[in-house]
Amino acid sequence: MDGKMLARLGAVVFVAVAITATAIEMNRKEDAPEAWPSGRTTQAQADPLRDELTRCQFLGEAGPRDPACMRAWAENRNRFLAPGARPAERLPDMPPAPRDNVIPQPGRTDQPAPVPAVPIAPRSLEEAR
């Protein structure tokens, strides 16, 4: 067997394997994806506000002119922006941020550079002249 014939045989075998793998993959039945283990429970009752907001979303440009949509958007804003409004599920508390009053130690490179306490830019245009 010469080199050309061996190369052609290798190409035919490669194409045959690729076609077989494609046919097997296309005939495979998809399993239902597993739910992510988030620890959250599904909502037992439907949220009528969410349904109304979804309906308003599908209205497109007519949504801002619909009085029911205006009420739903106002209620949604109040749900999240009203004083004392809390989400149904709280996020975990964040750890406290590092303090800015770090005393620089000579020879350490892992500390942030000190920030000047005075603003660098002039306060008005007249001071800049």
PDB file of C-alpha atoms in Angstrom:
ATOM      1  CA  MET A   1       0.000   0.000   0.000  1.00  0.00           C
ATOM      2  CA  ASP A   2       1.317   3.406  -0.909  1.00  0.00           C
ATOM      3  CA  GLY A   3       0.892   6.655   1.077  1.00  0.00           C
ATOM      4  CA  LYS A   4      -2.008   8.052  -0.955  1.00  0.00           C
ATOM      5  CA  MET A   5      -4.099   4.935  -0.509  1.00  0.00           C
ATOM      6  CA  LEU A   6      -3.404   4.863   3.261  1.00  0.00           C
ATOM      7  CA  ALA A   7      -4.420   8.543   3.603  1.00  0.00           C
ATOM      8  CA  ARG A   8      -7.666   7.952   1.687  1.00  0.00           C
ATOM      9  CA  LEU A   9      -8.472   4.918   3.844  1.00  0.00           C
ATOM     10  CA  GLY A  10      -7.848   6.935   7.022  1.00  0.00           C
ATOM     11  CA  ALA A  11     -10.110   9.753   5.772  1.00  0.00           C
ATOM     12  CA  VAL A  12     -12.930   7.321   4.944  1.00  0.00           C
ATOM     13  CA  VAL A  13     -12.669   5.681   8.371  1.00  0.00           C
ATOM     14  CA  PHE A  14     -12.697   9.100  10.065  1.00  0.00           C
ATOM     15  CA  VAL A  15     -15.808  10.217   8.168  1.00  0.00           C
ATOM     16  CA  ALA A  16     -17.566   6.919   8.937  1.00  0.00           C
ATOM     17  CA  VAL A  17     -16.842   7.268  12.669  1.00  0.00           C
ATOM     18  CA  ALA A  18     -18.037  10.897  12.650  1.00  0.00           C
ATOM     19  CA  ILE A  19     -21.304   9.981  10.898  1.00  0.00           C
ATOM     20  CA  THR A  20     -21.913   7.085  13.307  1.00  0.00           C
ATOM     21  CA  ALA A  21     -21.295   9.272  16.370  1.00  0.00           C
ATOM     22  CA  THR A  22     -23.648  11.940  14.986  1.00  0.00           C
ATOM     23  CA  ALA A  23     -26.392   9.385  14.337  1.00  0.00           C
ATOM     24  CA  ILE A  24     -26.067   7.953  17.856  1.00  0.00           C
ATOM     25  CA  GLU A  25     -26.185  11.419  19.427  1.00  0.00           C
ATOM     26  CA  MET A  26     -29.253  12.436  17.424  1.00  0.00           C
ATOM     27  CA  ASN A  27     -31.158   9.273  18.434  1.00  0.00           C
ATOM     28  CA  ARG A  28     -30.362   9.620  22.144  1.00  0.00           C
ATOM     29  CA  LYS A  29     -33.339  10.584  24.283  1.00  0.00           C
ATOM     30  CA  GLU A  30     -32.757  13.586  26.487  1.00  0.00           C
ATOM     31  CA  ASP A  31     -33.114  13.060  30.207  1.00  0.00           C
ATOM     32  CA  ALA A  32     -34.933  15.703  32.201  1.00  0.00           C
ATOM     33  CA  PRO A  33     -32.383  18.086  33.702  1.00  0.00           C
ATOM     34  CA  GLU A  34     -31.986  17.802  37.440  1.00  0.00           C
ATOM     35  CA  ALA A  35     -33.113  20.739  39.516  1.00  0.00           C
ATOM     36  CA  TRP A  36     -30.327  22.804  40.980  1.00  0.00           C
ATOM     37  CA  PRO A  37     -29.984  22.105  44.680  1.00  0.00           C
ATOM     38  CA  SER A  38     -30.536  25.713  45.743  1.00  0.00           C
ATOM     39  CA  GLY A  39     -32.436  24.949  48.909  1.00  0.00           C
ATOM     40  CA  ARG A  40     -35.278  27.245  47.858  1.00  0.00           C
ATOM     41  CA  THR A  41     -38.862  26.082  47.870  1.00  0.00           C
ATOM     42  CA  THR A  42     -41.152  26.687  44.953  1.00  0.00           C
ATOM     43  CA  GLN A  43     -43.930  29.189  45.404  1.00  0.00           C
ATOM     44  CA  ALA A  44     -47.078  27.381  46.465  1.00  0.00           C
ATOM     45  CA  GLN A  45     -49.427  30.160  45.399  1.00  0.00           C
ATOM     46  CA  ALA A  46     -49.433  32.134  42.184  1.00  0.00           C
ATOM     47  CA  ASP A  47     -48.541  35.822  42.327  1.00  0.00           C
ATOM     48  CA  PRO A  48     -51.293  37.843  40.602  1.00  0.00           C
ATOM     49  CA  LEU A  49     -48.999  40.867  40.343  1.00  0.00           C
ATOM     50  CA  ARG A  50     -46.430  38.820  38.452  1.00  0.00           C
ATOM     51  CA  ASP A  51     -49.125  37.573  36.084  1.00  0.00           C
ATOM     52  CA  GLU A  52     -50.304  41.137  35.466  1.00  0.00           C
ATOM     53  CA  LEU A  53     -46.734  42.355  34.858  1.00  0.00           C
ATOM     54  CA  THR A  54     -46.221  39.520  32.369  1.00  0.00           C
ATOM     55  CA  ARG A  55     -49.424  40.497  30.570  1.00  0.00           C
ATOM     56  CA  CYS A  56     -48.267  44.123  30.425  1.00  0.00           C
ATOM     57  CA  GLN A  57     -44.912  43.023  29.032  1.00  0.00           C
ATOM     58  CA  PHE A  58     -46.645  41.261  26.156  1.00  0.00           C
ATOM     59  CA  LEU A  59     -48.691  44.368  25.363  1.00  0.00           C
ATOM     60  CA  GLY A  60     -45.576  46.119  24.087  1.00  0.00           C
ATOM     61  CA  GLU A  61     -46.095  49.815  23.310  1.00  0.00           C
ATOM     62  CA  ALA A  62     -49.716  49.694  24.483  1.00  0.00           C
ATOM     63  CA  GLY A  63     -48.577  48.812  28.017  1.00  0.00           C
ATOM     64  CA  PRO A  64     -47.817  52.374  29.201  1.00  0.00           C
ATOM     65  CA  ARG A  65     -51.296  53.480  28.096  1.00  0.00           C
ATOM     66  CA  ASP A  66     -53.142  50.667  29.904  1.00  0.00           C
ATOM     67  CA  PRO A  67     -54.464  51.770  33.341  1.00  0.00           C
ATOM     68  CA  ALA A  68     -54.183  48.233  34.773  1.00  0.00           C
ATOM     69  CA  CYS A  69     -50.515  48.138  33.783  1.00  0.00           C
ATOM     70  CA  MET A  70     -49.900  51.529  35.356  1.00  0.00           C
ATOM     71  CA  ARG A  71     -51.402  50.255  38.639  1.00  0.00           C
ATOM     72  CA  ALA A  72     -49.370  47.033  38.460  1.00  0.00           C
ATOM     73  CA  TRP A  73     -46.114  48.926  37.876  1.00  0.00           C
ATOM     74  CA  ALA A  74     -46.891  51.318  40.734  1.00  0.00           C
ATOM     75  CA  GLU A  75     -47.599  48.388  43.061  1.00  0.00           C
ATOM     76  CA  ASN A  76     -44.392  46.684  41.947  1.00  0.00           C
ATOM     77  CA  ARG A  77     -42.379  49.852  42.656  1.00  0.00           C
ATOM     78  CA  ASN A  78     -43.986  50.135  46.092  1.00  0.00           C
ATOM     79  CA  ARG A  79     -43.217  46.507  46.798  1.00  0.00           C
ATOM     80  CA  PHE A  80     -39.486  47.126  46.498  1.00  0.00           C
ATOM     81  CA  LEU A  81     -38.958  50.832  47.074  1.00  0.00           C
ATOM     82  CA  ALA A  82     -41.432  51.696  49.830  1.00  0.00           C
ATOM     83  CA  PRO A  83     -39.916  52.466  53.240  1.00  0.00           C
ATOM     84  CA  GLY A  84     -39.789  49.304  55.296  1.00  0.00           C
ATOM     85  CA  ALA A  85     -40.309  47.047  52.284  1.00  0.00           C
ATOM     86  CA  ARG A  86     -38.376  43.825  52.589  1.00  0.00           C
ATOM     87  CA  PRO A  87     -37.971  41.022  50.071  1.00  0.00           C
ATOM     88  CA  ALA A  88     -39.520  37.687  50.937  1.00  0.00           C
ATOM     89  CA  GLU A  89     -36.104  36.052  51.182  1.00  0.00           C
ATOM     90  CA  ARG A  90     -33.136  37.908  52.627  1.00  0.00           C
ATOM     91  CA  LEU A  91     -29.678  37.524  51.228  1.00  0.00           C
ATOM     92  CA  PRO A  92     -26.930  36.499  53.650  1.00  0.00           C
ATOM     93  CA  ASP A  93     -25.204  39.373  55.396  1.00  0.00           C
ATOM     94  CA  MET A  94     -21.932  40.447  53.849  1.00  0.00           C
ATOM     95  CA  PRO A  95     -18.778  40.441  55.971  1.00  0.00           C
ATOM     96  CA  PRO A  96     -17.621  43.898  57.033  1.00  0.00           C
ATOM     97  CA  ALA A  97     -15.488  45.785  54.549  1.00  0.00           C
ATOM     98  CA  PRO A  98     -11.806  46.276  55.342  1.00  0.00           C
ATOM     99  CA  ARG A  99     -11.081  49.488  57.192  1.00  0.00           C
ATOM    100  CA  ASP A 100      -9.365  52.368  55.420  1.00  0.00           C
ATOM    101  CA  ASN A 101      -7.300  53.464  58.407  1.00  0.00           C
ATOM    102  CA  VAL A 102      -4.570  50.880  57.804  1.00  0.00           C
ATOM    103  CA  ILE A 103      -1.216  51.928  59.186  1.00  0.00           C
ATOM    104  CA  PRO A 104       1.373  51.386  56.454  1.00  0.00           C
ATOM    105  CA  GLN A 105       4.305  49.237  57.496  1.00  0.00           C
ATOM    106  CA  PRO A 106       7.620  49.665  55.718  1.00  0.00           C
ATOM    107  CA  GLY A 107       8.699  46.769  53.554  1.00  0.00           C
ATOM    108  CA  ARG A 108       5.200  45.306  53.003  1.00  0.00           C
ATOM    109  CA  THR A 109       3.840  45.371  49.470  1.00  0.00           C
ATOM    110  CA  ASP A 110       0.446  43.770  50.127  1.00  0.00           C
ATOM    111  CA  GLN A 111      -1.095  46.914  51.620  1.00  0.00           C
ATOM    112  CA  PRO A 112      -3.114  49.490  49.656  1.00  0.00           C
ATOM    113  CA  ALA A 113      -1.516  52.777  48.821  1.00  0.00           C
ATOM    114  CA  PRO A 114      -2.534  55.622  51.143  1.00  0.00           C
ATOM    115  CA  VAL A 115      -5.267  57.860  49.719  1.00  0.00           C
ATOM    116  CA  PRO A 116      -4.822  61.643  50.049  1.00  0.00           C
ATOM    117  CA  ALA A 117      -7.382  63.209  52.380  1.00  0.00           C
ATOM    118  CA  VAL A 118      -7.525  66.497  50.441  1.00  0.00           C
ATOM    119  CA  PRO A 119      -9.155  66.588  46.986  1.00  0.00           C
ATOM    120  CA  ILE A 120      -6.641  67.087  44.210  1.00  0.00           C
ATOM    121  CA  ALA A 121      -8.922  68.997  41.821  1.00  0.00           C
ATOM    122  CA  PRO A 122      -9.738  72.683  42.489  1.00  0.00           C
ATOM    123  CA  ARG A 123     -13.210  73.432  43.819  1.00  0.00           C
ATOM    124  CA  SER A 124     -14.162  76.012  41.219  1.00  0.00           C
ATOM    125  CA  LEU A 125     -12.966  77.263  37.878  1.00  0.00           C
ATOM    126  CA  GLU A 126     -11.709  80.552  39.351  1.00  0.00           C
ATOM    127  CA  GLU A 127      -9.236  78.695  41.584  1.00  0.00           C
ATOM    128  CA  ALA A 128      -7.922  76.851  38.540  1.00  0.00           C
ATOM    129  CA  ARG A 129      -6.886  80.148  36.868  1.00  0.00           C
TER     130      ARG A 129
END
